[in-house]
Short mmCIF file of C-alpha atoms in Angstrom, two decimals:
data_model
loop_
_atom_site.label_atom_id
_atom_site.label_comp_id
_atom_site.label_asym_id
_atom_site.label_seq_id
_atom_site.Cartn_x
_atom_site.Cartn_y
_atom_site.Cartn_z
CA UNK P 455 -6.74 -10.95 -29.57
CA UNK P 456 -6.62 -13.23 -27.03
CA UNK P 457 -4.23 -13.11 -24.42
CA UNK P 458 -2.87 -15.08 -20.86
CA UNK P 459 -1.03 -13.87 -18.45
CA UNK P 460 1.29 -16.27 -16.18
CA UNK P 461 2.06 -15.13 -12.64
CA UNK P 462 -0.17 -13.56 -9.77
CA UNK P 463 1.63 -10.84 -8.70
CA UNK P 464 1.28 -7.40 -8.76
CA UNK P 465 3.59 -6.73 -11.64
CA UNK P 466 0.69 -9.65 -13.36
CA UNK P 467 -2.25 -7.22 -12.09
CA UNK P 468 -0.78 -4.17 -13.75
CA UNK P 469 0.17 -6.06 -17.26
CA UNK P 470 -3.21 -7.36 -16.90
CA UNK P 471 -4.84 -4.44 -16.41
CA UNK P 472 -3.09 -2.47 -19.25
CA UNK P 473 -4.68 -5.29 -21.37
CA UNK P 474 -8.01 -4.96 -20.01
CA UNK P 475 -7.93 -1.48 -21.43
CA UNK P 476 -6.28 -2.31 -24.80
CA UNK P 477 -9.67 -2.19 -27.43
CA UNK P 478 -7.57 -5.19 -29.44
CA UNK P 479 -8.01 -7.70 -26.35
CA UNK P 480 -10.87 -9.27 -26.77
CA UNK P 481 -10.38 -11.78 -23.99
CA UNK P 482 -7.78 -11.82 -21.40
CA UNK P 483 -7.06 -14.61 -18.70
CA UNK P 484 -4.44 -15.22 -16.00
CA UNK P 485 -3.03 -17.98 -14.20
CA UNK P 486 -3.08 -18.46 -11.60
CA UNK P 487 -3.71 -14.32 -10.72
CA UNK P 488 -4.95 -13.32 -7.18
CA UNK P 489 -8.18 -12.07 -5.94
CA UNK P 490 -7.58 -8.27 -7.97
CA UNK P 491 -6.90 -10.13 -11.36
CA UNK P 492 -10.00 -11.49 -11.18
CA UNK P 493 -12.01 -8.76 -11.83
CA UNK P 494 -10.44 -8.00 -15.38
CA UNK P 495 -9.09 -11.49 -16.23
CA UNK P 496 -10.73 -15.04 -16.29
CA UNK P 497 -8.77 -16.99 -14.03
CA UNK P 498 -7.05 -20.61 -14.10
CA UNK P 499 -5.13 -23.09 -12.45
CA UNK P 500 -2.00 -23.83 -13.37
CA UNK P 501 1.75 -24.98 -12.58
CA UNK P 502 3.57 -21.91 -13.83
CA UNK P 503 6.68 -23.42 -13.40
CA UNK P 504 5.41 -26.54 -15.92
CA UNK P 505 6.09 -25.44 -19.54
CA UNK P 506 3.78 -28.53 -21.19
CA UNK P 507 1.25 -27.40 -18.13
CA UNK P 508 1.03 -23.38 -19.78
CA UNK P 509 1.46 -24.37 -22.89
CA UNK P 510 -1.62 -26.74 -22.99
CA UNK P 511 -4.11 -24.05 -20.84
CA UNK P 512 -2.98 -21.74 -24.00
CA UNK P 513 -3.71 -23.87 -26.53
CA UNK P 514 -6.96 -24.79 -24.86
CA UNK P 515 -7.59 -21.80 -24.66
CA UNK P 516 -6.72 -20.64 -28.00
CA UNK P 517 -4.41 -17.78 -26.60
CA UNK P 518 -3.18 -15.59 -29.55
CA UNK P 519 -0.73 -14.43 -26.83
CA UNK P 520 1.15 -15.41 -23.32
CA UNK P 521 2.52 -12.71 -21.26
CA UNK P 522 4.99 -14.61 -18.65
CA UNK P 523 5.38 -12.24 -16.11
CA UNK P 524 7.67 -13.98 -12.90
CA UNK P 525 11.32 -14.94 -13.73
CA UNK P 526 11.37 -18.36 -12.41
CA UNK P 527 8.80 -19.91 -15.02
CA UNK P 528 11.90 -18.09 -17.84
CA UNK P 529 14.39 -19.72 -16.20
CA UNK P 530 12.62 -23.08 -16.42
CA UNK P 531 12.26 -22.60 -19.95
CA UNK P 532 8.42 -21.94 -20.05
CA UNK P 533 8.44 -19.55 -22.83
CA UNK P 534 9.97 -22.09 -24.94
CA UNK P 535 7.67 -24.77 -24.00
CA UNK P 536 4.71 -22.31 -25.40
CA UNK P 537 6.75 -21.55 -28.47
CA UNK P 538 6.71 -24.64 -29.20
CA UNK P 539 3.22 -25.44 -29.61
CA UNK P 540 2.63 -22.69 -31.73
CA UNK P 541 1.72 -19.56 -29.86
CA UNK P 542 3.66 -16.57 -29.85
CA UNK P 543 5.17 -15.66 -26.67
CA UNK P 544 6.46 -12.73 -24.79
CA UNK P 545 9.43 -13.75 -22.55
CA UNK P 546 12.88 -14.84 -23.25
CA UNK P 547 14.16 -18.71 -23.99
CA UNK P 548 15.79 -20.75 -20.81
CA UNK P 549 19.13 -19.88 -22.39
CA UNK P 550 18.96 -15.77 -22.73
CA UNK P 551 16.50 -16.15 -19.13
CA UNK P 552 20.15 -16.91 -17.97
CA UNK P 553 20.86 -12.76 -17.99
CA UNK P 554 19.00 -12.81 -14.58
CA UNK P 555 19.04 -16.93 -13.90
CA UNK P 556 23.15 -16.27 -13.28
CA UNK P 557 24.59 -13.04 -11.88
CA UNK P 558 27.94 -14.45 -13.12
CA UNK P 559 26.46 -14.97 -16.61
CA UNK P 560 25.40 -11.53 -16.98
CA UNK P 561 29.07 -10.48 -15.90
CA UNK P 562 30.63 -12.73 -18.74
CA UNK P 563 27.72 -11.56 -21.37
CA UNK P 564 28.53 -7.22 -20.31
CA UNK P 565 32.49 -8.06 -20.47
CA UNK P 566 32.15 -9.12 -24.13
CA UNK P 567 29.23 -6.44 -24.96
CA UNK P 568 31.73 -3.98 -23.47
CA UNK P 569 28.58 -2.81 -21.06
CA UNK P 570 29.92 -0.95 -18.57
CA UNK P 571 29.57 -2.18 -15.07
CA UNK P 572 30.96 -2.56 -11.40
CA UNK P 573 34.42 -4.72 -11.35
CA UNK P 574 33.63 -8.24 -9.61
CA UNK P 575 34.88 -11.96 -8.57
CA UNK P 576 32.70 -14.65 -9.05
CA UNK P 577 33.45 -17.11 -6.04
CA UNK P 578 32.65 -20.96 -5.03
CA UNK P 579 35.18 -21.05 -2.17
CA UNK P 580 35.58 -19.27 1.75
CA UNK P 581 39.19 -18.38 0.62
CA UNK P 582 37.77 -17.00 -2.64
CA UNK P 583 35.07 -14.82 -0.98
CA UNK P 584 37.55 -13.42 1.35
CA UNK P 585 40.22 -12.31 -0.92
CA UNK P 586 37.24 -10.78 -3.33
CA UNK P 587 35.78 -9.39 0.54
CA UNK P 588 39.50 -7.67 1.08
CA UNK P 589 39.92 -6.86 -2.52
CA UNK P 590 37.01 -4.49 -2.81
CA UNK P 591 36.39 -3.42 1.21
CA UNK P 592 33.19 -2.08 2.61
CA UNK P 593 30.83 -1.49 1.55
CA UNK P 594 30.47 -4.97 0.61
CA UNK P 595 28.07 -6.12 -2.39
CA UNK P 596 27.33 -9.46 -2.01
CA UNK P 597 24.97 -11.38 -4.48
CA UNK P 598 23.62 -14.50 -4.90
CA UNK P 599 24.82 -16.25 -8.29
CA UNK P 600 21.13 -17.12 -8.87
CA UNK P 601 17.38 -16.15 -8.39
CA UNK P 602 16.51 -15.30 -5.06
CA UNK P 603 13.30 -13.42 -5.76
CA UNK P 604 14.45 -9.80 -5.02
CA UNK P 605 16.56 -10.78 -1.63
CA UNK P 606 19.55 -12.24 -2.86
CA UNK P 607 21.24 -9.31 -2.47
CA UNK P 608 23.44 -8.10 0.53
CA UNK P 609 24.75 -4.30 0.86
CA UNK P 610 26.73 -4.12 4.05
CA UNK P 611 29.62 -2.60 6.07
CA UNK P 612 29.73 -5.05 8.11
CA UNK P 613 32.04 -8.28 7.22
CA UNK P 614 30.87 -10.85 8.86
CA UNK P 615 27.63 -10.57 7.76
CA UNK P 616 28.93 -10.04 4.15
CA UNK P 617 30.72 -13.08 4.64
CA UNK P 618 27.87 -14.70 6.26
CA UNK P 619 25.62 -14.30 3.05
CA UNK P 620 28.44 -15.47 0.63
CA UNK P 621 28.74 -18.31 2.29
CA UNK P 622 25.46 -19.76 2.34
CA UNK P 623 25.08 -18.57 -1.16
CA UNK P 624 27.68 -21.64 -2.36
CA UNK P 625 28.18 -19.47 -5.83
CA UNK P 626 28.03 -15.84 -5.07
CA UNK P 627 29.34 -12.65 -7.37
CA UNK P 628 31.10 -10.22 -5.00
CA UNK P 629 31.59 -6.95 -6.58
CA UNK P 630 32.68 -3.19 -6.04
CA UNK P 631 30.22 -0.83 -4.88
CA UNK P 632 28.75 1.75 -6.90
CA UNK P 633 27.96 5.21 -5.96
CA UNK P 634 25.07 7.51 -7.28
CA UNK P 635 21.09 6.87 -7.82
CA UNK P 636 19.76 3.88 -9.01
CA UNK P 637 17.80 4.07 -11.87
CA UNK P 638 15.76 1.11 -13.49
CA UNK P 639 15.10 1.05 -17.32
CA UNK P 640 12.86 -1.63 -19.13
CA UNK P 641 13.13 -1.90 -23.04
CA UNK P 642 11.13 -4.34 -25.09
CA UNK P 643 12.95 -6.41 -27.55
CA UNK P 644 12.41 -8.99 -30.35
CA UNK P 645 16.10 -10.02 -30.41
CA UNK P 646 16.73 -7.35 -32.92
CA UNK P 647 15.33 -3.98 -32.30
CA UNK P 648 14.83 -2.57 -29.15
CA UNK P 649 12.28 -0.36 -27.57
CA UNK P 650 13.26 1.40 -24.64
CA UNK P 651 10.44 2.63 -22.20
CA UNK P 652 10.50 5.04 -19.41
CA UNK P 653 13.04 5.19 -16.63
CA UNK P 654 11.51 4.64 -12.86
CA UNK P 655 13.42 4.37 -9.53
CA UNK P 656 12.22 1.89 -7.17
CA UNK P 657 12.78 1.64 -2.74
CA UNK P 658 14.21 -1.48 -2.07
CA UNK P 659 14.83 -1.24 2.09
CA UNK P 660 12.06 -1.69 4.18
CA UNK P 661 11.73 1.54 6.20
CA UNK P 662 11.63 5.40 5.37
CA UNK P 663 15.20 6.69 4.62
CA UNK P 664 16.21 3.66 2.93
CA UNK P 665 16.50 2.11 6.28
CA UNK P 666 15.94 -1.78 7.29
CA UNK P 667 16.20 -5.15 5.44
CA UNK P 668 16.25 -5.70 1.63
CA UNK P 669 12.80 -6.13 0.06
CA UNK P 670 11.00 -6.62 -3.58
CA UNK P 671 10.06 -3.38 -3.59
CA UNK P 672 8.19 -0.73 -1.60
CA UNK P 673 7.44 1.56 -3.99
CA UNK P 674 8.60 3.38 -7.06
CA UNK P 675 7.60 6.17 -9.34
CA UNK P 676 8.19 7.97 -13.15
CA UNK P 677 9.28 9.96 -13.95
CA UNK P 678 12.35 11.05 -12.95
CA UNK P 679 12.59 14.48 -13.06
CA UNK P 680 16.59 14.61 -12.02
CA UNK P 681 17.74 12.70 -14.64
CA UNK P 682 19.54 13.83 -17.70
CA UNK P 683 17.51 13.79 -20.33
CA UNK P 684 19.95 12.00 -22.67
CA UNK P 685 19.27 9.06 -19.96
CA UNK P 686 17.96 6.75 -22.13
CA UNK P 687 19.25 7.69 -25.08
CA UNK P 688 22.74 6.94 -23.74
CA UNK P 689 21.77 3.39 -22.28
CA UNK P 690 20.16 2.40 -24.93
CA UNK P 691 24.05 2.81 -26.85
CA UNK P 692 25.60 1.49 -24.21
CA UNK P 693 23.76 -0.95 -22.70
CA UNK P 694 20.88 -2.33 -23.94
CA UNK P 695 21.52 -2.62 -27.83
CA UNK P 696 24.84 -4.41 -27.06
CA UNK P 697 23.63 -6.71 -24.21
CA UNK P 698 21.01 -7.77 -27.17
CA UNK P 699 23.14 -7.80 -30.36
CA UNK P 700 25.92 -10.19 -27.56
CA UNK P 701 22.98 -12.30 -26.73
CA UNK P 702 21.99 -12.78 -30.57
CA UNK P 703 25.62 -13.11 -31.87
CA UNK P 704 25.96 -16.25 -29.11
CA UNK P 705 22.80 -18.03 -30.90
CA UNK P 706 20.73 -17.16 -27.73
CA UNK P 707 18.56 -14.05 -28.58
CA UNK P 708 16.64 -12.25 -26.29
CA UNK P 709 13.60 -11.92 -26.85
CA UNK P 710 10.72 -10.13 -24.30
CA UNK P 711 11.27 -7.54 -21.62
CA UNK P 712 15.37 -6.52 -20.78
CA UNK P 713 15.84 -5.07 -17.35
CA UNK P 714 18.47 -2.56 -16.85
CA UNK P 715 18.57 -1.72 -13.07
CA UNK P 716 21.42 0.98 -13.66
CA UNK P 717 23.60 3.07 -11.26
CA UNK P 718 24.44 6.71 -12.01
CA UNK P 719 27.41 7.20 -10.76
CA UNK P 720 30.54 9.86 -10.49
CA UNK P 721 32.30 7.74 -13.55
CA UNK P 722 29.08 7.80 -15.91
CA UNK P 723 26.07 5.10 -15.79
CA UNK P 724 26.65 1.17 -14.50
CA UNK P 725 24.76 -1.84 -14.64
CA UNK P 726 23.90 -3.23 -11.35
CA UNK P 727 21.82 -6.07 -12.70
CA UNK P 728 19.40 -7.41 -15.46
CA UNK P 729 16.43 -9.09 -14.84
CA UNK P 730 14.47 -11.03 -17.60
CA UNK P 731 11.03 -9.83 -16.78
CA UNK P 732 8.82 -6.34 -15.65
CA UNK P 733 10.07 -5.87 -12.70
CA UNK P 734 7.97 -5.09 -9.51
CA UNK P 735 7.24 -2.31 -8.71
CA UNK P 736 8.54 -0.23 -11.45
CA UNK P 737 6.23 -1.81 -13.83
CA UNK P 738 3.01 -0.23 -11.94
CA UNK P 739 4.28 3.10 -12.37
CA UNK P 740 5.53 2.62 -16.22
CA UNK P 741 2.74 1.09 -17.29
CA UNK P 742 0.03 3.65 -15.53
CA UNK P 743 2.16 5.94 -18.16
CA UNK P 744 1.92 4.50 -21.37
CA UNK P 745 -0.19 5.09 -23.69
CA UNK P 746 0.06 3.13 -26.77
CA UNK P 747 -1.88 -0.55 -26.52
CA UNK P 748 -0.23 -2.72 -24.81
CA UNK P 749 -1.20 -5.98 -26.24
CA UNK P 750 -0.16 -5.07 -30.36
CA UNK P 751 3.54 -4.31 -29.00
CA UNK P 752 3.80 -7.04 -26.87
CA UNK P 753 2.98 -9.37 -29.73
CA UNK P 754 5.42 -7.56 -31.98
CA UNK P 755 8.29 -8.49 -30.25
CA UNK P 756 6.98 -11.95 -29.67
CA UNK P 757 6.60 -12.30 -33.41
CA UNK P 758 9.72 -10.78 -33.94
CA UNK P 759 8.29 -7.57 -36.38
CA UNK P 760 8.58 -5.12 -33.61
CA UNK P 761 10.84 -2.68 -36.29
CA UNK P 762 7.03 -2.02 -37.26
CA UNK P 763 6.36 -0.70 -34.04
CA UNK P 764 5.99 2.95 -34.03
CA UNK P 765 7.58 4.87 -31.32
CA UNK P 766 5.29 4.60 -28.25
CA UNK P 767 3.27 7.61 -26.38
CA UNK P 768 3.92 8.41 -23.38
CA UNK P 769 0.95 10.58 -21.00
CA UNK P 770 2.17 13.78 -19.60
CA UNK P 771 1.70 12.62 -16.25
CA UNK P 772 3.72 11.33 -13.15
CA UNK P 773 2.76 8.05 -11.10
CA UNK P 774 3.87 6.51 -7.66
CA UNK P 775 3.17 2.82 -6.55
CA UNK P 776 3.18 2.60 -2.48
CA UNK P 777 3.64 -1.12 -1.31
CA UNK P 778 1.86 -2.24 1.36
CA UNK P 779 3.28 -5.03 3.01
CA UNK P 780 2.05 -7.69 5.47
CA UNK P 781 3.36 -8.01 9.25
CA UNK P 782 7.21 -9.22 9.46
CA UNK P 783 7.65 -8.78 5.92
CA UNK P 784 10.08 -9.37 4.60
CA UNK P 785 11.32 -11.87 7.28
CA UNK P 786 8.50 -14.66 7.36
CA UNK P 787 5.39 -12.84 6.73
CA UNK P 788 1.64 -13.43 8.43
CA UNK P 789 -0.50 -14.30 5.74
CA UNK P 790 -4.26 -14.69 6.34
CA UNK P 791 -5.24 -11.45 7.64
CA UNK P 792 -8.77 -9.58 5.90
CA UNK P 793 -8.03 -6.47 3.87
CA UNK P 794 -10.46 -3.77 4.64
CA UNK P 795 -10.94 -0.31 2.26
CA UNK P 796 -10.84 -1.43 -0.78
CA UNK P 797 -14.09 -0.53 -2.16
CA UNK P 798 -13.46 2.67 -0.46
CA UNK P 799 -10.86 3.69 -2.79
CA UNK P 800 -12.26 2.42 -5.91
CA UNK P 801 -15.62 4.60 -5.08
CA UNK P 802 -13.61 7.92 -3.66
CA UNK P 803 -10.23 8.22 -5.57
CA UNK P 804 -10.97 6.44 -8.87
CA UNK P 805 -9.40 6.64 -11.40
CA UNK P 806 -6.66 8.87 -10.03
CA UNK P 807 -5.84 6.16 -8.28
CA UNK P 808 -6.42 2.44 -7.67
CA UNK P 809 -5.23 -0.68 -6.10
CA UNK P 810 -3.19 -3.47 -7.94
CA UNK P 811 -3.33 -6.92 -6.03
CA UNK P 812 -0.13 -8.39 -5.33
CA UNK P 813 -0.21 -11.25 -2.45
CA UNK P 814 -3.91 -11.51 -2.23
CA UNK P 815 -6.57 -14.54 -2.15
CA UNK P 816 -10.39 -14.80 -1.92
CA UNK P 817 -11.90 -16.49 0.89
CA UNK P 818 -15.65 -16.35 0.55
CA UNK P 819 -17.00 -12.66 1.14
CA UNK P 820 -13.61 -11.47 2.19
CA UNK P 821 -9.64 -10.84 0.72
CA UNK P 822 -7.36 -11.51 2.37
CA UNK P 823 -3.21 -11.45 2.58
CA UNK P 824 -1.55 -14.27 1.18
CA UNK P 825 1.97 -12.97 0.69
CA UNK P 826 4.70 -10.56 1.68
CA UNK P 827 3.82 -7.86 -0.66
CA UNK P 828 0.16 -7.73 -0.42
CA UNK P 829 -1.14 -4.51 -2.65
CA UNK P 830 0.71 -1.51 -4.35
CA UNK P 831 -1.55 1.68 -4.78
CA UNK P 832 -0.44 3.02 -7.51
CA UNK P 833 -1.96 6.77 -8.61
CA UNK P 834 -0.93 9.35 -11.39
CA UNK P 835 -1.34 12.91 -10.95
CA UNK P 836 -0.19 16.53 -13.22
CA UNK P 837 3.25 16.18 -11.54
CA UNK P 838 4.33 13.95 -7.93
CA UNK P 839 3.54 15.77 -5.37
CA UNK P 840 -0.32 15.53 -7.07
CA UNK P 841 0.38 11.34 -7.48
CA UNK P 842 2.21 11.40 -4.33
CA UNK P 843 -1.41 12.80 -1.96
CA UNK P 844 -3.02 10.45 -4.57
CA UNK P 845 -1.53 6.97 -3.90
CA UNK P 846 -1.27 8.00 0.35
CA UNK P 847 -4.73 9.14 0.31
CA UNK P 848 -5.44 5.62 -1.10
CA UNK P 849 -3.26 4.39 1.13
CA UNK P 850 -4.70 5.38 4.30
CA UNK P 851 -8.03 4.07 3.24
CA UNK P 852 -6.27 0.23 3.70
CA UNK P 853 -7.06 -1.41 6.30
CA UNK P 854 -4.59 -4.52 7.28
CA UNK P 855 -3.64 -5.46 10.46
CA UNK P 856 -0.21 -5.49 11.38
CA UNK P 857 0.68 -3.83 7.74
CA UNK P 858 3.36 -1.60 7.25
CA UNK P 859 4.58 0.95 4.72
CA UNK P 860 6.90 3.57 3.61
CA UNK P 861 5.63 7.02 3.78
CA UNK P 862 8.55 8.69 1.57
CA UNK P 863 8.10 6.98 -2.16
CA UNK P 864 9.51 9.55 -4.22
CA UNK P 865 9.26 12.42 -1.64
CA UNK P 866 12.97 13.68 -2.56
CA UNK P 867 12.21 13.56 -6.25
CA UNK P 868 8.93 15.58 -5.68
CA UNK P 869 10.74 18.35 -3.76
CA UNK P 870 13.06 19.02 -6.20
CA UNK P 871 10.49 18.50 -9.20
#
């Protein structure tokens, strides 16, 4: 099989690499990738936001398979585009991309699945926001109606800067808070069946203790050794079969990777959000889990015969992702700077643990940053505390000036393991 991969993240590097070790893939590309994709995927150039664009490179080269791994080439209807010419693809259409493309969608598509989730106002005026504002009281939850690439979200006791955000969000969703852990929970789905994977909790704030600005991601691990063990069994009934069959009885199916990032709460589980994609960086943990191919289930639900799919196998293991981020991230990040230690850790803690590229670029000899999030180190280990020393050992091998990470990814779950 022959497969490409759109987007150059890390989320793109860990999908990649899951291919790379799939014995069906006989060639794998990416485009446009980063300087880690490289060395298991022939890269190309390419607008990923230009559906004709991807879906000529595939036909060119003769893809069997496309993997679209950001949101923002879904919501511009590139998976369509591809479908189009001919090759199956993994990724929902424009129309069901609209689940994370429109916060207020998503509210309108749970009310009629019945889907439990937080009670909100979708507003478009100052007056609006501040009778949903009073309505609810702090702390406020603030969200941008559309994609804001991880930071459209505001969490905040303080008003004014709830209000603030609203405001120069022109459509925002303002909605209760919800108590309890946050849980996220991917399933893949032709439109039909669904195949849940395995839950993961990510960091979102910048600084140890959940401290600082709202990020992408600083880290995240699986499993999750609090949670009920009926976890996904119980989502999958109430959330992510009905958000599917809703999506499908509106002549809109989904079809690709459904995101459930889910609050557990004192009144039972709640959807925060969906996203249309693998999210980052819960899909480096997941992934460094599974065990069946990737590539043959992937193309099941693109083909739409994923009822064939047997139930997938899971390793015994645990796994942690650490972000490492580049200076002033995730205000306006320096970009630029030479990454040291990598070939340290792929000589002295492979293949425990290894490094997945996320804002990265070549620039002769050297990498260096080119983003916000520059690399998650991702490890596995018998249980994680073992992952945990894994992925900081790794860690502490990076060298990146100005850098900065958090140094308690999954540290709470580990103690109580």
């Amino acid at each position: 099989m022959k497969v490409l991969v759109i987007g150059g993240g890390a989320r793109e590097h860990a999908l990649c690499r899951a291919l790379s070790l799939d014995p069906d893939v006989s060639a794998l590309h990416c485009a446009p990738g980063n300087a880690g994709i490289a060395d298991v995927a022939e890269l190309h150039t390419v607008d990923a936001l230009d559906g004709d664009a991807v879906a000529e490179l595939a036909r060119r080269l003769e893809a069997d398979l496309v993997v679209v791994g950001p949101e923002a080439p879904l919501v511009a209807g590139v998976a369509d585009a591809v479908r189009a010419a001919g090759v199956p693809c993994f990724g929902p259409s424009r129309e069901a991309a609209r689940l994370e493309g429109s916060k207020a969608f998503a509210k309108e598509v749970m009310a009629a699945a019945n889907v439990p989730t937080a009670r909100s106002y979708v507003c478009t005026t100052p007056e609006e926001v501040d009778e949903a504002l009073d309505a609810f009281g702090a702390p406020y939850v603030v969200k941008d109606d559309g994609l804001a690439a991880g930071k459209g979200v505001v969490v905040t006791a303080d008003l004014e800067q709830a209000r603030e955000h609203a405001l120069a969000c022109g459509r925002v969703v303002i909605e209760e808070y919800l108590d309890g852990p946050e849980v996220s929970l991917f399933a893949i789905t032709d439109g039909e069946t669904v195949l849940p994977l395995q839950p993961a909790q990510d960091f979102k704030r910048a600084l140890d203790g959940d401290e600082g600005p709202n990020t992408g991601g600083m880290g995240a691990y699986s499993p999750l050794p609090w949670a009920d063990p009926k976890l996904v069994d119980e989502v999958m009934e109430s959330v992510l079969q009905p958000t599917v069959d809703e999506l499908r009885r509106r002549g809109t199916p989904f079809s690709g990777l459904l995101y459930a990032g889910l609050a557990i709460t004192s009144r039972g589980v709640r959807v925060i959000e969906f996203n249309a994609r693998f999210g980052d960086p819960e899909t480096q943990v997941v992934l460094a889990r599974l065990k069946t191919p990737l590539a043959g289930v992937l193309l099941n639900a693109a083909r739409g015969t994923l009822a064939d799919e047997p139930p997938l196998n899971w390793r015994g293991d645990s796994a942690v992702t650490v972000v490492i981020a580049s200076h002033n991230y995730p205000a306006t990040p320096r970009t630029g700077d030479p990454i040291g230690g990598l070939d340290e850790v792929a000589a002295q803690d492979a293949p425990h643990a290894y490094v997945l590229h996320a804002g990265t670029r070549r620039e002769g000899d050297a990498i260096v940053s080119a983003g916000g999030r520059v690399l998650s180190v991702t490890a596995t280990g018998g249980d994680l505390t073992e992952a945990r020393d894994r992925a900081y050992t790794a860690v502490d091998r990076i060298r990146l000036d100005g850098s900065h990470h958090r140094r308690d990814i999954a540290a709470k779950a580990a103690s109580r393991a």
